[in-house]
Short mmCIF file of C-alpha atoms in Angstrom, two decimals:
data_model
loop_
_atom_site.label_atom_id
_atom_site.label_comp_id
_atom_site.label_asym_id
_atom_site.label_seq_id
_atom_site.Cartn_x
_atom_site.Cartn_y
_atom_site.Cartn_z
CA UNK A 1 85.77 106.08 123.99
CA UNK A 2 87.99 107.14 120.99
CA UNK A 3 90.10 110.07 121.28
CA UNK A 4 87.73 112.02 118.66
CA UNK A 5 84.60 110.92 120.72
CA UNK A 6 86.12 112.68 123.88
CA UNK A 7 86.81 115.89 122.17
CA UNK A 8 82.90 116.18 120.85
CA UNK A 9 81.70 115.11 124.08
CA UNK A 10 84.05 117.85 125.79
CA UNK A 11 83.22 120.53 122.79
CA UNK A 12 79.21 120.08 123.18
CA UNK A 13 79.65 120.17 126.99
CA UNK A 14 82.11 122.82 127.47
CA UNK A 15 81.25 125.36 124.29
CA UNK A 16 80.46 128.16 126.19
CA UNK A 17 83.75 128.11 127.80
CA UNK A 18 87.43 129.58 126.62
CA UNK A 19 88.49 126.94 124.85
CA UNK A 20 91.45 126.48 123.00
CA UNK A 21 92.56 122.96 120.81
CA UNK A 22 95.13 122.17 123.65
CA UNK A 23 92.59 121.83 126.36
CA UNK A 24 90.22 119.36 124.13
CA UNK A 25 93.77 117.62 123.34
CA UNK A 26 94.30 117.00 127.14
CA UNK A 27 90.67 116.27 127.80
CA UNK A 28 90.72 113.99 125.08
CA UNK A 29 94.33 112.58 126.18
CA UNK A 30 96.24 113.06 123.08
CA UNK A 31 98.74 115.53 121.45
CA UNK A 32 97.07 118.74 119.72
CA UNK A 33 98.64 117.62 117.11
CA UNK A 34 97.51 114.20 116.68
CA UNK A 35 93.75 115.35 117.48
CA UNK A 36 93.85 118.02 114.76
CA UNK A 37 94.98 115.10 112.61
CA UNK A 38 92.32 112.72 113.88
CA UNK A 39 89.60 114.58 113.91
CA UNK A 40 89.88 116.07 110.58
CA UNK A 41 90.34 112.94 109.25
CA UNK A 42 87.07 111.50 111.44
CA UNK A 43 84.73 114.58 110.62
CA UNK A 44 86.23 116.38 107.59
CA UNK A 45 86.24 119.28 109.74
CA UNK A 46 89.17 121.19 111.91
CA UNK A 47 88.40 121.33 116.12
CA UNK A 48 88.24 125.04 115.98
CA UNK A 49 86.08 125.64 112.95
CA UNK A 50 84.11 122.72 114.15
CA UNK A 51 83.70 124.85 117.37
CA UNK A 52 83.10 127.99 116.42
CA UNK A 53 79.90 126.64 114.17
CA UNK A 54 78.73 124.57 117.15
CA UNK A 55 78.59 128.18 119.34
CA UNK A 56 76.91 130.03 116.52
CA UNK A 57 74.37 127.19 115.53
CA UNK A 58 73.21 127.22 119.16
CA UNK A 59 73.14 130.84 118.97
CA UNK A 60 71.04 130.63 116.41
CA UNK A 61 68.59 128.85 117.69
CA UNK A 62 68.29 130.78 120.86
CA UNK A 63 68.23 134.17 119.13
CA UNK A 64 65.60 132.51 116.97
CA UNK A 65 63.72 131.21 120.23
CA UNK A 66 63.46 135.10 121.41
CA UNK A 67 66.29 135.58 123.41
CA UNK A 68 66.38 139.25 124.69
CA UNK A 69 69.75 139.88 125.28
CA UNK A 70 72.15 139.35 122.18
CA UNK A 71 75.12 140.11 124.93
CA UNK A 72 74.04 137.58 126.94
CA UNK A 73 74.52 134.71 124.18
CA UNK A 74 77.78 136.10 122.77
CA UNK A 75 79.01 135.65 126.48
CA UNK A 76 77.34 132.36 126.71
CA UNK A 77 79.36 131.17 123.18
CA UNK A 78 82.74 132.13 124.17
CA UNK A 79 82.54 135.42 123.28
CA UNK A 80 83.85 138.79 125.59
CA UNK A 81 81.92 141.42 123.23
CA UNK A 82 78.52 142.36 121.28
CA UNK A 83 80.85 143.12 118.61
CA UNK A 84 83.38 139.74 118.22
CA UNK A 85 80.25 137.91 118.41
CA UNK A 86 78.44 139.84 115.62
CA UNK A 87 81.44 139.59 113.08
CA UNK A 88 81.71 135.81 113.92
CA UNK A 89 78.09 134.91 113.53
CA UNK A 90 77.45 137.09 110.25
CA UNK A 91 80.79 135.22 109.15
CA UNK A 92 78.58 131.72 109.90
CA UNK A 93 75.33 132.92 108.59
CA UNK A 94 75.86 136.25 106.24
CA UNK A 95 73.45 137.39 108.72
CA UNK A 96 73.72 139.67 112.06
CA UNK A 97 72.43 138.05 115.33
CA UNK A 98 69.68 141.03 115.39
CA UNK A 99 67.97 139.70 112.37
CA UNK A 100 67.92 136.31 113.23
CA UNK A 101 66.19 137.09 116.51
CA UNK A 102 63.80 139.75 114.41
CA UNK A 103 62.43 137.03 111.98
CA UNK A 104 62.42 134.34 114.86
CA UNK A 105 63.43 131.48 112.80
CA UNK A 106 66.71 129.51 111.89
CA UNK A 107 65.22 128.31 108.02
CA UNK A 108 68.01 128.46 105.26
CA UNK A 109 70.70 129.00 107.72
CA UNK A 110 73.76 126.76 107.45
CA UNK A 111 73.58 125.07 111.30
CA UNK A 112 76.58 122.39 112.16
CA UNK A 113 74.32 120.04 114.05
CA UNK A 114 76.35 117.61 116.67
CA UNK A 115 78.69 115.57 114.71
CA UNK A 116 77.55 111.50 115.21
CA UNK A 117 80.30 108.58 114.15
CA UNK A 118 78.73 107.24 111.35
CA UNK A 119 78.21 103.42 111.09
CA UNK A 120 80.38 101.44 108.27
CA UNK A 121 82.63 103.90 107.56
CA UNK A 122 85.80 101.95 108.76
CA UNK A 123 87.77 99.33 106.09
CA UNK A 124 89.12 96.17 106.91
CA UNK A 125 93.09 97.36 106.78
CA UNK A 126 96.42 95.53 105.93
CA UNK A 127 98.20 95.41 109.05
CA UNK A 128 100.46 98.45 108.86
CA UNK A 129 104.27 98.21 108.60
CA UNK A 130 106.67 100.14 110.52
CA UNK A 131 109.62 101.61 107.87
CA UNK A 132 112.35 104.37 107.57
CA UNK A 133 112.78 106.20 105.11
CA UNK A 134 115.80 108.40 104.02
CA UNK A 135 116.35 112.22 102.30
CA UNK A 136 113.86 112.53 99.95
CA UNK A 137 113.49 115.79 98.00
CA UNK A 138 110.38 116.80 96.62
CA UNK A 139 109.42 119.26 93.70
CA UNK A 140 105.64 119.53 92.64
CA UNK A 141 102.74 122.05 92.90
CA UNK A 142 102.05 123.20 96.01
CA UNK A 143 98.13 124.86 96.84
CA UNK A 144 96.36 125.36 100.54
CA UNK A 145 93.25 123.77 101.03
CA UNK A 146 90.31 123.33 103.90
CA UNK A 147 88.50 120.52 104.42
CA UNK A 148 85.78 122.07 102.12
CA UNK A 149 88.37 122.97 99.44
CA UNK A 150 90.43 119.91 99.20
CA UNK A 151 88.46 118.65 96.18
CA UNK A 152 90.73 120.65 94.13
CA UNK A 153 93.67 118.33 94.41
CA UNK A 154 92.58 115.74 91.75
CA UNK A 155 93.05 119.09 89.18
CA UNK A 156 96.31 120.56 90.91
CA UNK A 157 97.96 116.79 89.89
CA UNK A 158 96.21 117.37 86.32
CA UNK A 159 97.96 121.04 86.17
CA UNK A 160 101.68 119.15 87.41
CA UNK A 161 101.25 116.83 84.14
CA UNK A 162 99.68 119.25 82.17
CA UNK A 163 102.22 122.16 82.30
CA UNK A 164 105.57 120.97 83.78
CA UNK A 165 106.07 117.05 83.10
CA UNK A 166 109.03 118.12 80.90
CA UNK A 167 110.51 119.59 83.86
CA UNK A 168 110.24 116.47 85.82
CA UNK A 169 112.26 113.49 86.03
CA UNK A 170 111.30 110.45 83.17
CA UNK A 171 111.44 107.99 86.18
CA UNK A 172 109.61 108.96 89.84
CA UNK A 173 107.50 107.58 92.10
CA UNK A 174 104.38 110.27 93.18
CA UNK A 175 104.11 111.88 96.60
CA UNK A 176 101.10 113.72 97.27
CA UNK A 177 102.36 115.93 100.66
CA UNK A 178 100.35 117.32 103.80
CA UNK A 179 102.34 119.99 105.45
CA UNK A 180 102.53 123.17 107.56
CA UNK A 181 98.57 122.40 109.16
CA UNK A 182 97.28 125.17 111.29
CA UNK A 183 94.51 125.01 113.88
CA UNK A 184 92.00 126.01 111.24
CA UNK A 185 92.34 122.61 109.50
CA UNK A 186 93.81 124.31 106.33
CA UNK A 187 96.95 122.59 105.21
CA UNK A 188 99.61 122.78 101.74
CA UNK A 189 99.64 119.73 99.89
CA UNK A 190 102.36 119.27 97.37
CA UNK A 191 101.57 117.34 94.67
CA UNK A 192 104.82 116.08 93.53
CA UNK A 193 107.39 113.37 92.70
CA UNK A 194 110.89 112.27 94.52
CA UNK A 195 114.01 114.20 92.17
CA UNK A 196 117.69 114.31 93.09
CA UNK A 197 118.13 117.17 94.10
CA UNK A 198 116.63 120.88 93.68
CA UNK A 199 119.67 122.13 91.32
CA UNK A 200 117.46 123.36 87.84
CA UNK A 201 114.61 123.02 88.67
CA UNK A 202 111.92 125.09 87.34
CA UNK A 203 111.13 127.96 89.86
CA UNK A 204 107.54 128.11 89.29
CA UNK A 205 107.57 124.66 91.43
CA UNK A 206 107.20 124.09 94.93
CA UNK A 207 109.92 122.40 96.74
CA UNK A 208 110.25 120.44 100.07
CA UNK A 209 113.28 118.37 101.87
CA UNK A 210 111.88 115.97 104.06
CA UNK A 211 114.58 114.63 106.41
CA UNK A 212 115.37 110.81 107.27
CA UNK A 213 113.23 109.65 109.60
CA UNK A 214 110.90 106.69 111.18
CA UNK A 215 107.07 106.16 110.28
CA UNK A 216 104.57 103.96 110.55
CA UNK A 217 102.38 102.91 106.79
CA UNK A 218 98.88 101.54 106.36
CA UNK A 219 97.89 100.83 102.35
CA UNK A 220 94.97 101.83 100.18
CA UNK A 221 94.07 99.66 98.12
CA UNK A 222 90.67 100.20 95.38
CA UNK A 223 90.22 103.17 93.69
CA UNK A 224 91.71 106.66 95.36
CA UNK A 225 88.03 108.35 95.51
CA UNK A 226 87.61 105.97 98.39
CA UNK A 227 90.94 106.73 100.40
CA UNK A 228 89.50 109.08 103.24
CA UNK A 229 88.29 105.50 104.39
CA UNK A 230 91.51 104.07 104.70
CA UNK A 231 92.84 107.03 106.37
CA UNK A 232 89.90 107.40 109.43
CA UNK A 233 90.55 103.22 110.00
CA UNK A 234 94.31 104.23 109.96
CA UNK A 235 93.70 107.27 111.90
CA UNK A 236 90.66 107.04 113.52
CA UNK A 237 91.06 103.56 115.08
CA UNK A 238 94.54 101.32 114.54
CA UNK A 239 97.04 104.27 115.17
CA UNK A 240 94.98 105.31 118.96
CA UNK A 241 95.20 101.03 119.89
CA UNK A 242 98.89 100.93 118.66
CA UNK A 243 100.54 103.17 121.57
CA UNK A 244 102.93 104.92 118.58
CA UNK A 245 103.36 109.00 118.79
CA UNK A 246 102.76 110.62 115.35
CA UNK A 247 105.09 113.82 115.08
CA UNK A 248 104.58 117.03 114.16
CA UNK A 249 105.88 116.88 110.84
CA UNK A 250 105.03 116.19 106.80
CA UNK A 251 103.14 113.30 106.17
CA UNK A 252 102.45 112.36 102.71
CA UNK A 253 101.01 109.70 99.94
CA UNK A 254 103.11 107.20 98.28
CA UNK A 255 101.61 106.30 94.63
CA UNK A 256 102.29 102.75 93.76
CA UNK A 257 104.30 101.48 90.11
CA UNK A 258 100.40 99.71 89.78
CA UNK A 259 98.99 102.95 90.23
CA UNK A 260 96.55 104.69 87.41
CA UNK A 261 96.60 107.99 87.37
CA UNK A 262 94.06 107.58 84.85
CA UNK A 263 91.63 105.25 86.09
CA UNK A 264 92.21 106.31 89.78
CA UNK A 265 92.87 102.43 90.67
CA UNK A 266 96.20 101.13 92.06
CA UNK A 267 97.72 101.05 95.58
CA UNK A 268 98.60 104.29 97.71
CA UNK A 269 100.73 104.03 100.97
CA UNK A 270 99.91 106.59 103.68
CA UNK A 271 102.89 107.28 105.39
CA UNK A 272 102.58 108.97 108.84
CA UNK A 273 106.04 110.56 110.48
CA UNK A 274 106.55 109.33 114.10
CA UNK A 275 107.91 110.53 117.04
CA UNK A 276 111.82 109.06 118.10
#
């Protein structure tokens, strides 16, 4: 059973308990870390926002079914108060766990059903390369994004060419960044290229130094629309069967010379920082 599996197993078992993304890590025998990593790349959702919809979806649904005591389901999702579990479930629903029970139905709410593997979502992948790579320094736009935001990065590389290519070197190869994740599944992403150093540079950009260091690099190939593919095979099944440690630290995309930025098509290397 893949790490990701364990954790919803453990999650849809365990819900109603105090639990914290380091106790599904261990259950599901990986780093916090790397399971924030995989299963945000398996579900496009973090563990804990992922969990916290699970508890109020089944809340739901027994509030809905008549329950008489809303204490008694805040207590059974997780919750030590009438009034934590009120903010959390009007925060899910824009609706108070009274009302739901009044009306005695869950219609037009926005449930988070049990999360299945879906079939065929996995690509047949180049066998991935293990490389090191030195100093690089990065300058670019940087923006924070969820899973249900990070459609906006297509137009934050659109706003890097638009406004500042004069600032930017006339030769550079494209990084697109993932950094400083919390357990909430939002993340910065830097979309930027490699420069020479940070002396000049225009201050409205974003800057990162990402040290010398040892990682391991699966390639996208096809258009870039389709590279959440590449990165749950990568991810979600070669990295767990390969025995290497991803570390806590940037990873980032590596835009081919054959890569389009207008047509989308060209290669991309996903390069993920490992532990030494």
């Amino acid at each position: 059973m893949a790490a990701a599996e364990k954790a919803l197993w453990f999650i849809e078992s365990h819900y109603s308990e105090d639990l914290s993304l380091r106790r599904i890590a261990e259950v599901a025998g990986v780093s916090p870390f790397h399971l924030a990593r995989l299963f945000q790349a398996m579900t496009g959702c973090s563990v804990v926002r992922y969990l916290r919809a699970r508890r109020m979806t089944e809340a739901a649904h027994r509030l809905a079914g008549g329950a008489p005591d809303i204490l008694a389901v805040a207590l059974a999702s997780g919750y030590g108060s009438h009034e934590a579990f009120t903010r959390a479930f009007g925060d899910q629903f824009g609706l108070s766990p009274a009302s739901v029970r009044e009306r005695g139905s869950v219609a037009g709410l926005a449930l988070v059903e049990p999360w299945r593997t879906a079939d065929g979502v996995q690509v047949t992948l180049d066998e991935p390369r293990l490389a090191h790579d030195g100093i690089r320094f990065i300058a670019g736009l940087g923006c924070r994004y969820t899973a249900d935001t990070k459609q906006g990065i297509p137009a934050q590389w659109q706003r890097l060419y638009l406004h500042h290519a004069a600032a930017l070197p006339k030769r550079h190869t494209a990084f697109g960044v993932c950094c400083n994740s919390d357990d909430e599944g939002s993340f910065e992403y830097i979309a930027g290229v490699d420069v020479p150093g940070f002396g000049g540079l225009d201050p409205a950009l974003s800057t990162l130094r990402l040290p010398a260091r040892e990682y391991v690099v699966a390639t996208h190939h096809g258009h870039i629309s389709d590279i959440r593919r590449t990165w749950q095979t990568f991810v979600g099944d070669w990295l767990p069967r390969s025995g290497l440690q991803v570390a806590d630290a940037p990873e980032f995309e590596k835009y081919g010379a054959d890569f389009d930025d207008t047509t989308g098509i060209g290669d991309v290397e996903i390069w993920l920082p490992l532990q030494t």
